[in-house]
Coordinates of C-alpha atoms and ligand atoms in Angstrom, one line a residue:
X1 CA 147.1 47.6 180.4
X2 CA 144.1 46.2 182.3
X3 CA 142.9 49.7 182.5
X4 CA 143.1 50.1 178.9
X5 CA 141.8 46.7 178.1
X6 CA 138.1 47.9 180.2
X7 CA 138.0 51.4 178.2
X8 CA 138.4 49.8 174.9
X9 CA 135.6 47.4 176.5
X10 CA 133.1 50.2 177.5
X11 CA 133.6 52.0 174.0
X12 CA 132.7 48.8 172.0
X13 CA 130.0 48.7 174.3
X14 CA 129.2 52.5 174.0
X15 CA 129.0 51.9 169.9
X16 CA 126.8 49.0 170.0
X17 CA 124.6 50.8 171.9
X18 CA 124.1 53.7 169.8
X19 CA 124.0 52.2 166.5
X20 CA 121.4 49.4 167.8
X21 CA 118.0 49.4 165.9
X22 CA 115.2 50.0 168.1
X23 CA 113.0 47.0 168.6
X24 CA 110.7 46.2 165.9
X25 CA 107.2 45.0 166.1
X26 CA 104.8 44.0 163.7
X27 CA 101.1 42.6 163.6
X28 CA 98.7 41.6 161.1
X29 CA 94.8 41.9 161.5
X30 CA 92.3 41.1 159.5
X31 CA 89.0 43.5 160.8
X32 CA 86.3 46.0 158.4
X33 CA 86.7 43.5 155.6
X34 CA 90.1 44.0 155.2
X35 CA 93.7 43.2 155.7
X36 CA 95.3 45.5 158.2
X37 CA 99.3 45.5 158.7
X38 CA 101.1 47.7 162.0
X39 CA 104.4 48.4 162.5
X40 CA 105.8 50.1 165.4
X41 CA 109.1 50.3 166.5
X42 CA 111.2 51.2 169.9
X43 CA 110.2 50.3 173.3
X44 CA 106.7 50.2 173.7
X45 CA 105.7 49.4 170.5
X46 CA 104.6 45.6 171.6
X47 CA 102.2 47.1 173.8
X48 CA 100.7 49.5 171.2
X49 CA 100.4 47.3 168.9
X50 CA 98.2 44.8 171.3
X51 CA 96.2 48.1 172.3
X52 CA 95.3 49.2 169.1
X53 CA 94.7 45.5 167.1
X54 CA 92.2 45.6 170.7
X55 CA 91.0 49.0 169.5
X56 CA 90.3 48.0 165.8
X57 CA 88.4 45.4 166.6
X58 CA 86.3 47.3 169.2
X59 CA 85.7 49.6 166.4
X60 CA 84.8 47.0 164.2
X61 CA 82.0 46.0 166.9
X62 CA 80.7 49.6 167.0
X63 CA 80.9 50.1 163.4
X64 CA 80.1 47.1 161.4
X65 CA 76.5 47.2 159.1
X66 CA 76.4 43.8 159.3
X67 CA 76.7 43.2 162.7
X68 CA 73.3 43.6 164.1
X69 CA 74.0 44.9 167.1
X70 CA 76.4 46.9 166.3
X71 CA 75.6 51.4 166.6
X72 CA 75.2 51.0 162.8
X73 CA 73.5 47.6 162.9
X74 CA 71.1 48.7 165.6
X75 CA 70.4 52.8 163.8
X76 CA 69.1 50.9 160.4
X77 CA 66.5 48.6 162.5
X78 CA 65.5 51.7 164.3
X79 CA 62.0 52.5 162.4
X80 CA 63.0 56.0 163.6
X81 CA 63.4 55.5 166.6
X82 CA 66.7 57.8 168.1
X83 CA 69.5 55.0 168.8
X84 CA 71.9 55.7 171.8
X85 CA 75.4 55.5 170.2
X86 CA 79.3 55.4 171.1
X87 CA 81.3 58.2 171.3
X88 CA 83.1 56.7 168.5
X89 CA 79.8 56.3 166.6
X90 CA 78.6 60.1 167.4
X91 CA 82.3 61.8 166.1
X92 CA 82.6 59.8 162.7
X93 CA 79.0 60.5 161.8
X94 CA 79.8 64.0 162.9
X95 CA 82.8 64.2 160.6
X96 CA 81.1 62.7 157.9
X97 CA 78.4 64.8 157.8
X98 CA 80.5 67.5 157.4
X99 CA 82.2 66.4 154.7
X100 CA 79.0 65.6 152.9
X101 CA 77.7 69.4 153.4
X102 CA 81.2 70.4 151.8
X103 CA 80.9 68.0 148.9
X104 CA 76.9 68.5 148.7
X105 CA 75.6 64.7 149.0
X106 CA 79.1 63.4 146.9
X107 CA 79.8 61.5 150.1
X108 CA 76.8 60.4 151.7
X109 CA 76.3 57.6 154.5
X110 CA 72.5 56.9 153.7
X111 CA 73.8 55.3 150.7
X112 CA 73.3 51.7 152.1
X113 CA 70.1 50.6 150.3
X114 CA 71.4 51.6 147.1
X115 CA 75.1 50.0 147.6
X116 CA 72.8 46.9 149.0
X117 CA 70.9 46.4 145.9
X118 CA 74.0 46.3 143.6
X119 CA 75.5 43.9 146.0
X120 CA 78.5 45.4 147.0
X121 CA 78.0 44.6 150.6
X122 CA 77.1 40.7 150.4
X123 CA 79.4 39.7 147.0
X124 CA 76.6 39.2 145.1
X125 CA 76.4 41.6 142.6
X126 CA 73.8 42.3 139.7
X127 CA 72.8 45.9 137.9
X128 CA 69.5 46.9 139.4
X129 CA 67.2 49.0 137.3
X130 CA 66.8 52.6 136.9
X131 CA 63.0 52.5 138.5
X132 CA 64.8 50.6 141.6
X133 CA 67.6 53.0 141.7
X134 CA 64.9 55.9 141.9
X135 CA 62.9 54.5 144.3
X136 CA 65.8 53.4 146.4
X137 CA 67.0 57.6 146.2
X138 CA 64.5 58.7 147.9
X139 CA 65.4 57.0 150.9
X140 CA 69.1 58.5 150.8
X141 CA 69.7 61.9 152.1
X142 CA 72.3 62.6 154.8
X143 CA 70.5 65.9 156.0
X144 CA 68.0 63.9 157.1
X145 CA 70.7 62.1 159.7
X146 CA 70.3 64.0 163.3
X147 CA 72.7 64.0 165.7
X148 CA 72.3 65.5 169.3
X149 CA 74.9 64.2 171.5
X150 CA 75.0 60.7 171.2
X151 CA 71.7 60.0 170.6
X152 CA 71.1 59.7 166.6
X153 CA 68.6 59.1 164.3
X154 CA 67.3 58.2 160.9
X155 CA 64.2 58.3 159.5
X156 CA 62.7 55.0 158.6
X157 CA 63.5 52.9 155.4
X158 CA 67.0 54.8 155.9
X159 CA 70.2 53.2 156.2
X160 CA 73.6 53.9 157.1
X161 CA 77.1 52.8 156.0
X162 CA 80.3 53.6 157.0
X163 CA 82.6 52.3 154.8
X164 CA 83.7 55.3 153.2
X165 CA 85.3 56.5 156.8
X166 CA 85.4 53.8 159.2
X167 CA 89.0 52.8 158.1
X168 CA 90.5 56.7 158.1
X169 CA 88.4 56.9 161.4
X170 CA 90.0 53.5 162.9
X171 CA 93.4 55.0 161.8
X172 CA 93.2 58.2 163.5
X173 CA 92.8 55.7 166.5
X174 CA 95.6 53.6 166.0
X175 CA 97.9 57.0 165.9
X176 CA 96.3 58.0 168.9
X177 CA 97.4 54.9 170.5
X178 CA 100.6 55.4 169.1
X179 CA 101.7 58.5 170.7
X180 CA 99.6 57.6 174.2
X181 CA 102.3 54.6 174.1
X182 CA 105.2 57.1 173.7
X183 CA 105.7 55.3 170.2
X184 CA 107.4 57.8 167.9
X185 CA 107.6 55.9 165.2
X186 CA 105.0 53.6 163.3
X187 CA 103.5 52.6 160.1
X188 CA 100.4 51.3 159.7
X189 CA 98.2 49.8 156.3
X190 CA 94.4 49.6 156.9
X191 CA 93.8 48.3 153.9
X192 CA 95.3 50.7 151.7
X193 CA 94.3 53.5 153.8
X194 CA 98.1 54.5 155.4
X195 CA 98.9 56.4 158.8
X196 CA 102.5 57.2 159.3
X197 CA 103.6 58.5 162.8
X198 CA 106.4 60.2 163.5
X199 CA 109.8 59.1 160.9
X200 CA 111.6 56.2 160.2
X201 CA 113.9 54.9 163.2
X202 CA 116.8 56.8 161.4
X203 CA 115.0 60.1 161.5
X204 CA 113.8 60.4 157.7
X205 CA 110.6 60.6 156.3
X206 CA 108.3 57.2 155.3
X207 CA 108.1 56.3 152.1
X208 CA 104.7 55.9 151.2
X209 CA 104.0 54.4 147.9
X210 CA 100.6 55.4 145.9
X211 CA 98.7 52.9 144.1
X212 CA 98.6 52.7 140.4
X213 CA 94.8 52.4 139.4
X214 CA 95.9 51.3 136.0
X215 CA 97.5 48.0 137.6
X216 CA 100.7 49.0 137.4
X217 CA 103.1 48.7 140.0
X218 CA 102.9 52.2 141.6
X219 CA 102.3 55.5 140.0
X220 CA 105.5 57.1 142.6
X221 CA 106.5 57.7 146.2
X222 CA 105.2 60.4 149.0
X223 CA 107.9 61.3 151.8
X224 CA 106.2 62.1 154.8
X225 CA 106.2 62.2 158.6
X226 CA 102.7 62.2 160.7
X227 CA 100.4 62.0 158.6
X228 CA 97.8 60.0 156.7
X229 CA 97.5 58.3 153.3
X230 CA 94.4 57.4 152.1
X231 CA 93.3 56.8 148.4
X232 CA 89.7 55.8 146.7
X233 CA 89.8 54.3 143.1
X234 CA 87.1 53.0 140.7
X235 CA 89.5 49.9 140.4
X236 CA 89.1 48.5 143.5
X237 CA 85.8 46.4 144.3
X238 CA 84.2 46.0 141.2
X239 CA 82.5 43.3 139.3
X240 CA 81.6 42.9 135.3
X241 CA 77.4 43.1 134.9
X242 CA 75.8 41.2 132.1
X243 CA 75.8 43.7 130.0
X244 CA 79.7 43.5 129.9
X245 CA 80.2 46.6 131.9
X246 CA 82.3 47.0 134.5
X247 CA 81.0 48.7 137.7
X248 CA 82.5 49.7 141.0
X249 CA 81.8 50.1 144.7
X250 CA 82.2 54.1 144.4
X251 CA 78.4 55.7 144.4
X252 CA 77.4 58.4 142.8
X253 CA 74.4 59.3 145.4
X254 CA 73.1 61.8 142.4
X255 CA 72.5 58.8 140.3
X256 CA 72.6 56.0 141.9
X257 CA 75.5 54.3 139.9
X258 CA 78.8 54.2 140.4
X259 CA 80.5 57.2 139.5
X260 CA 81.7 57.7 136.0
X261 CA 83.4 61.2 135.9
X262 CA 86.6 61.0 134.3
X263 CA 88.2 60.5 137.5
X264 CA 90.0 57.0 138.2
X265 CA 91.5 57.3 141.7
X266 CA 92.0 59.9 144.3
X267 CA 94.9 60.0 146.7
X268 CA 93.9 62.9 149.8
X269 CA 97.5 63.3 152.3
X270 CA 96.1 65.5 155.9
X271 CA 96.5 65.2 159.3
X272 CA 93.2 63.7 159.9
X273 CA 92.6 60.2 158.7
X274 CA 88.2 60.5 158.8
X275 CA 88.8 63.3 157.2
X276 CA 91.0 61.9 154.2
X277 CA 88.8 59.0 154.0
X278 CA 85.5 61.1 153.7
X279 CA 87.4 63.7 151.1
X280 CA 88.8 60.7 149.1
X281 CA 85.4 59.4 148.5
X282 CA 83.9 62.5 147.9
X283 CA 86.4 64.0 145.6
X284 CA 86.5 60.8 143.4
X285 CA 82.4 61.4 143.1
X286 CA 82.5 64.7 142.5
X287 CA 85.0 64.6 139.6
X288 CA 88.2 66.8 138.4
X289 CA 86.5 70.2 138.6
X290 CA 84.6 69.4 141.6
X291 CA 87.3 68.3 143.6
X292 CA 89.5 71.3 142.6
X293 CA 86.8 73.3 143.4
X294 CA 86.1 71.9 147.0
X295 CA 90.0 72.0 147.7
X296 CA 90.1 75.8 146.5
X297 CA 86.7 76.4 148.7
X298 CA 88.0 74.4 152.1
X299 CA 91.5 73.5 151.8
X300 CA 93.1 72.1 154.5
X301 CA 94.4 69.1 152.9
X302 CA 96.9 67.7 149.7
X303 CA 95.7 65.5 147.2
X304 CA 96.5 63.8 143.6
X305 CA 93.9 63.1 141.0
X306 CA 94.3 60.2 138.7
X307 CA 92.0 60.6 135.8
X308 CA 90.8 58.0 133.2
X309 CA 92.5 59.6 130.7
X310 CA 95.8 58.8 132.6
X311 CA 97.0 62.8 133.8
X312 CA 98.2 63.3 137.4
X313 CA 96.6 66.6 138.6
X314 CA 97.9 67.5 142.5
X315 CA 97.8 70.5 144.7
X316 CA 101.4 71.5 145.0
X317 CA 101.6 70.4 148.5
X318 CA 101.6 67.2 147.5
X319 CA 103.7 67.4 144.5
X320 CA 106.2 68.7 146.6
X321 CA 106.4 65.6 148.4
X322 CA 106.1 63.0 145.6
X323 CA 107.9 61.0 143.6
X324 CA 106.6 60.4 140.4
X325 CA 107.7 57.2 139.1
X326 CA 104.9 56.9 136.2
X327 CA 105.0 58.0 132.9
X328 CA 102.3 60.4 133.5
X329 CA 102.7 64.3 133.5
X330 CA 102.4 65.7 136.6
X331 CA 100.2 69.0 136.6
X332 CA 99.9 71.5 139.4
X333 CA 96.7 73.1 140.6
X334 CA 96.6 76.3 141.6
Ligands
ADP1 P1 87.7 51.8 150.3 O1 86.8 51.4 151.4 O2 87.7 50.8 149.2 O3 89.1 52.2 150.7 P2 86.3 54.3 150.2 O4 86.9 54.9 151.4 O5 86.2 55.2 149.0 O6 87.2 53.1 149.6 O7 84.9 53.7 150.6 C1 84.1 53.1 149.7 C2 82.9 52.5 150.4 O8 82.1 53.6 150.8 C3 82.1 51.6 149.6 O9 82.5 50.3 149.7 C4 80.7 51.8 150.2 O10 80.6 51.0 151.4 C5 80.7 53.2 150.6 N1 80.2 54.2 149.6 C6 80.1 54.1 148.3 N2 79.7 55.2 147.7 C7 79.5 56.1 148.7 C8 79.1 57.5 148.8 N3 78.8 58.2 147.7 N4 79.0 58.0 150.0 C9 79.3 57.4 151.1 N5 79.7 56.1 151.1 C10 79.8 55.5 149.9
MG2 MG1 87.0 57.0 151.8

């Protein structure tokens, strides 16, 4: 009877410990202007999370255009002068300079002046005149960016910003520190730019939802494991000029204003998040046809093109793995 009583024990105990949750962690941070939410779950995941909300803000440090000594803070003061940088510093300039040769100058990190002078980087915003603009172009060209090692330079009156890619670049870290932790399971929200790693606890894919640049709720649901999220849309820092137009943060380096191409958000899925983050800017600059054209020309990613005109357009690898919960039609490039 005792003997029975102890099994019956053992099995309770048996059950409990398979169907217990793994531990779950979360943390908030608020670094690169943004809101940044991780979640990690299982044994370690208290310890990634301190290491990476350390990394972010490390990055941030390295990154930062207004931080003056900062990589970025110290290339723009450099007269011309090559600028030792980090090995952080060295790879995401690297990666966006390859994404700008892809997209020909649609992404391009000497945009600062111009995004200066329409006051997207200090709040205060006003429409700056088309003799400005051009003068201000002159001075943005990202061939003119050389790298050699970690030494890097621009030539003088040049500046550099990173916000199109410091985010994706900070969450390929994160996932980095993820899997170094033996985490095999995490979700993390760099201000709408999202990494998943791994699956959900139970073993099925995240559900990651994708901003509706219309203001509605969501435009529908990707399922997916390892792999990041990461959207650009005309709706997201924008103010209304004088003139009663409404004007975003998203460049057009051909113009100087932001872009207006039809397109109203981009969503890029891949495995690399400087690389989504780059390609989303780019593709929302280069419009519809461009970015169909760059996908068909480089591949190597999924995306899902909102346009103004309210049509979903997606590669099919993406459609595959979406949820469309809008009442938009769903069309398939090929
Ligand atoms: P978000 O940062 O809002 O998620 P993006 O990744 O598309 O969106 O980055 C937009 C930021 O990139 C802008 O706030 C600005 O700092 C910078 N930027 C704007 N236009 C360009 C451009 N054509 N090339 C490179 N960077 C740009
Ligand atoms: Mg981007």
């Amino acid at each position: 009877m005792k003997k029975l009583r102890f099994s019956a024990l053992l099995f309770a105990a048996l059950l409990c410990g398979c169907s217990a949750e793994p531990e779950k962690c979360v943390r908030s941070i608020y670094a690169m202007d943004t809101l940044m939410s991780l979640t990690a779950y299982g044994d370690n995941a208290q310890e990634a999370l301190d290491r990476a909300a350390e990394r972010l803000a490390e990055l941030e440090q390295e990154l930062s255009v207004t931080i003056p000594d900062s990589d970025i803070g110290r290339l723009n003061s450099s007269g011309g002068v090559p600028v030792t940088v980090s090995d952080d510093t060295a790879e995401i300039l690297r990666a966006a300079l390859e994404v700008s040769a892809q997209s020909r100058g649609a992404l391009d990190v000497t945009i600062y002046p111009v995004l200066r002078e329409w006051g997207f980087t200090t709040g205060e915003y006003s429409v700056p005149d088309s003799e400005t603009l051009a003068e201000l172009l002159e001075n943005v060209d990202y061939t003119r960016v050389e790298i050699a090692g970690n030494e890097v330079s621009i030539p003088e009156g040049f500046a550099v910003d990173l916000g199109a890619v410091a985010k994706g670049y900070a969450s390929d870290c994160a996932a980095e520190i993820m899997r170094s932790c033996g985490v095999s399971s995490a979700v993390m929200n760099l201000g709408g730019n999202v990494c998943v790693t791994g699956s959900k606890p139970d073993g099925s894919p995240w559900k990651v939802a994708v901003a509706d640049p219309f203001g509605g709720e969501y435009l529908g649901t990707l399922s997916v494991s390892d792999c990041f999220v990461i959207t650009s849309g005309k709706y997201e820092r924008c103010f209304t000029g004088e003139d009663g137009r409404r004007y975003h943060h998203i460049i057009d380096p051909a113009t100087g204003y932001p872009s207006e191409n039809g397109l109203s958000a981009v969503t890029v899925l891949g495995e690399s998040g400087v690389e989504c983050d780059a390609l989303s800017t780019a593709l929302l600059v280069l419009g519809e046809e461009g970015a169909a054209d760059l996908w068909r020309e480089h591949g190597g990613f999924e995306m899902l093109l909102v346009t103004d005109d309210r049509r979903l357009v997606s590669t099919r690898g993406f459609a595959e793995k979406f949820e469309n919960s809008s009442e938009m039609e769903l069309q398939i490039l090929e």
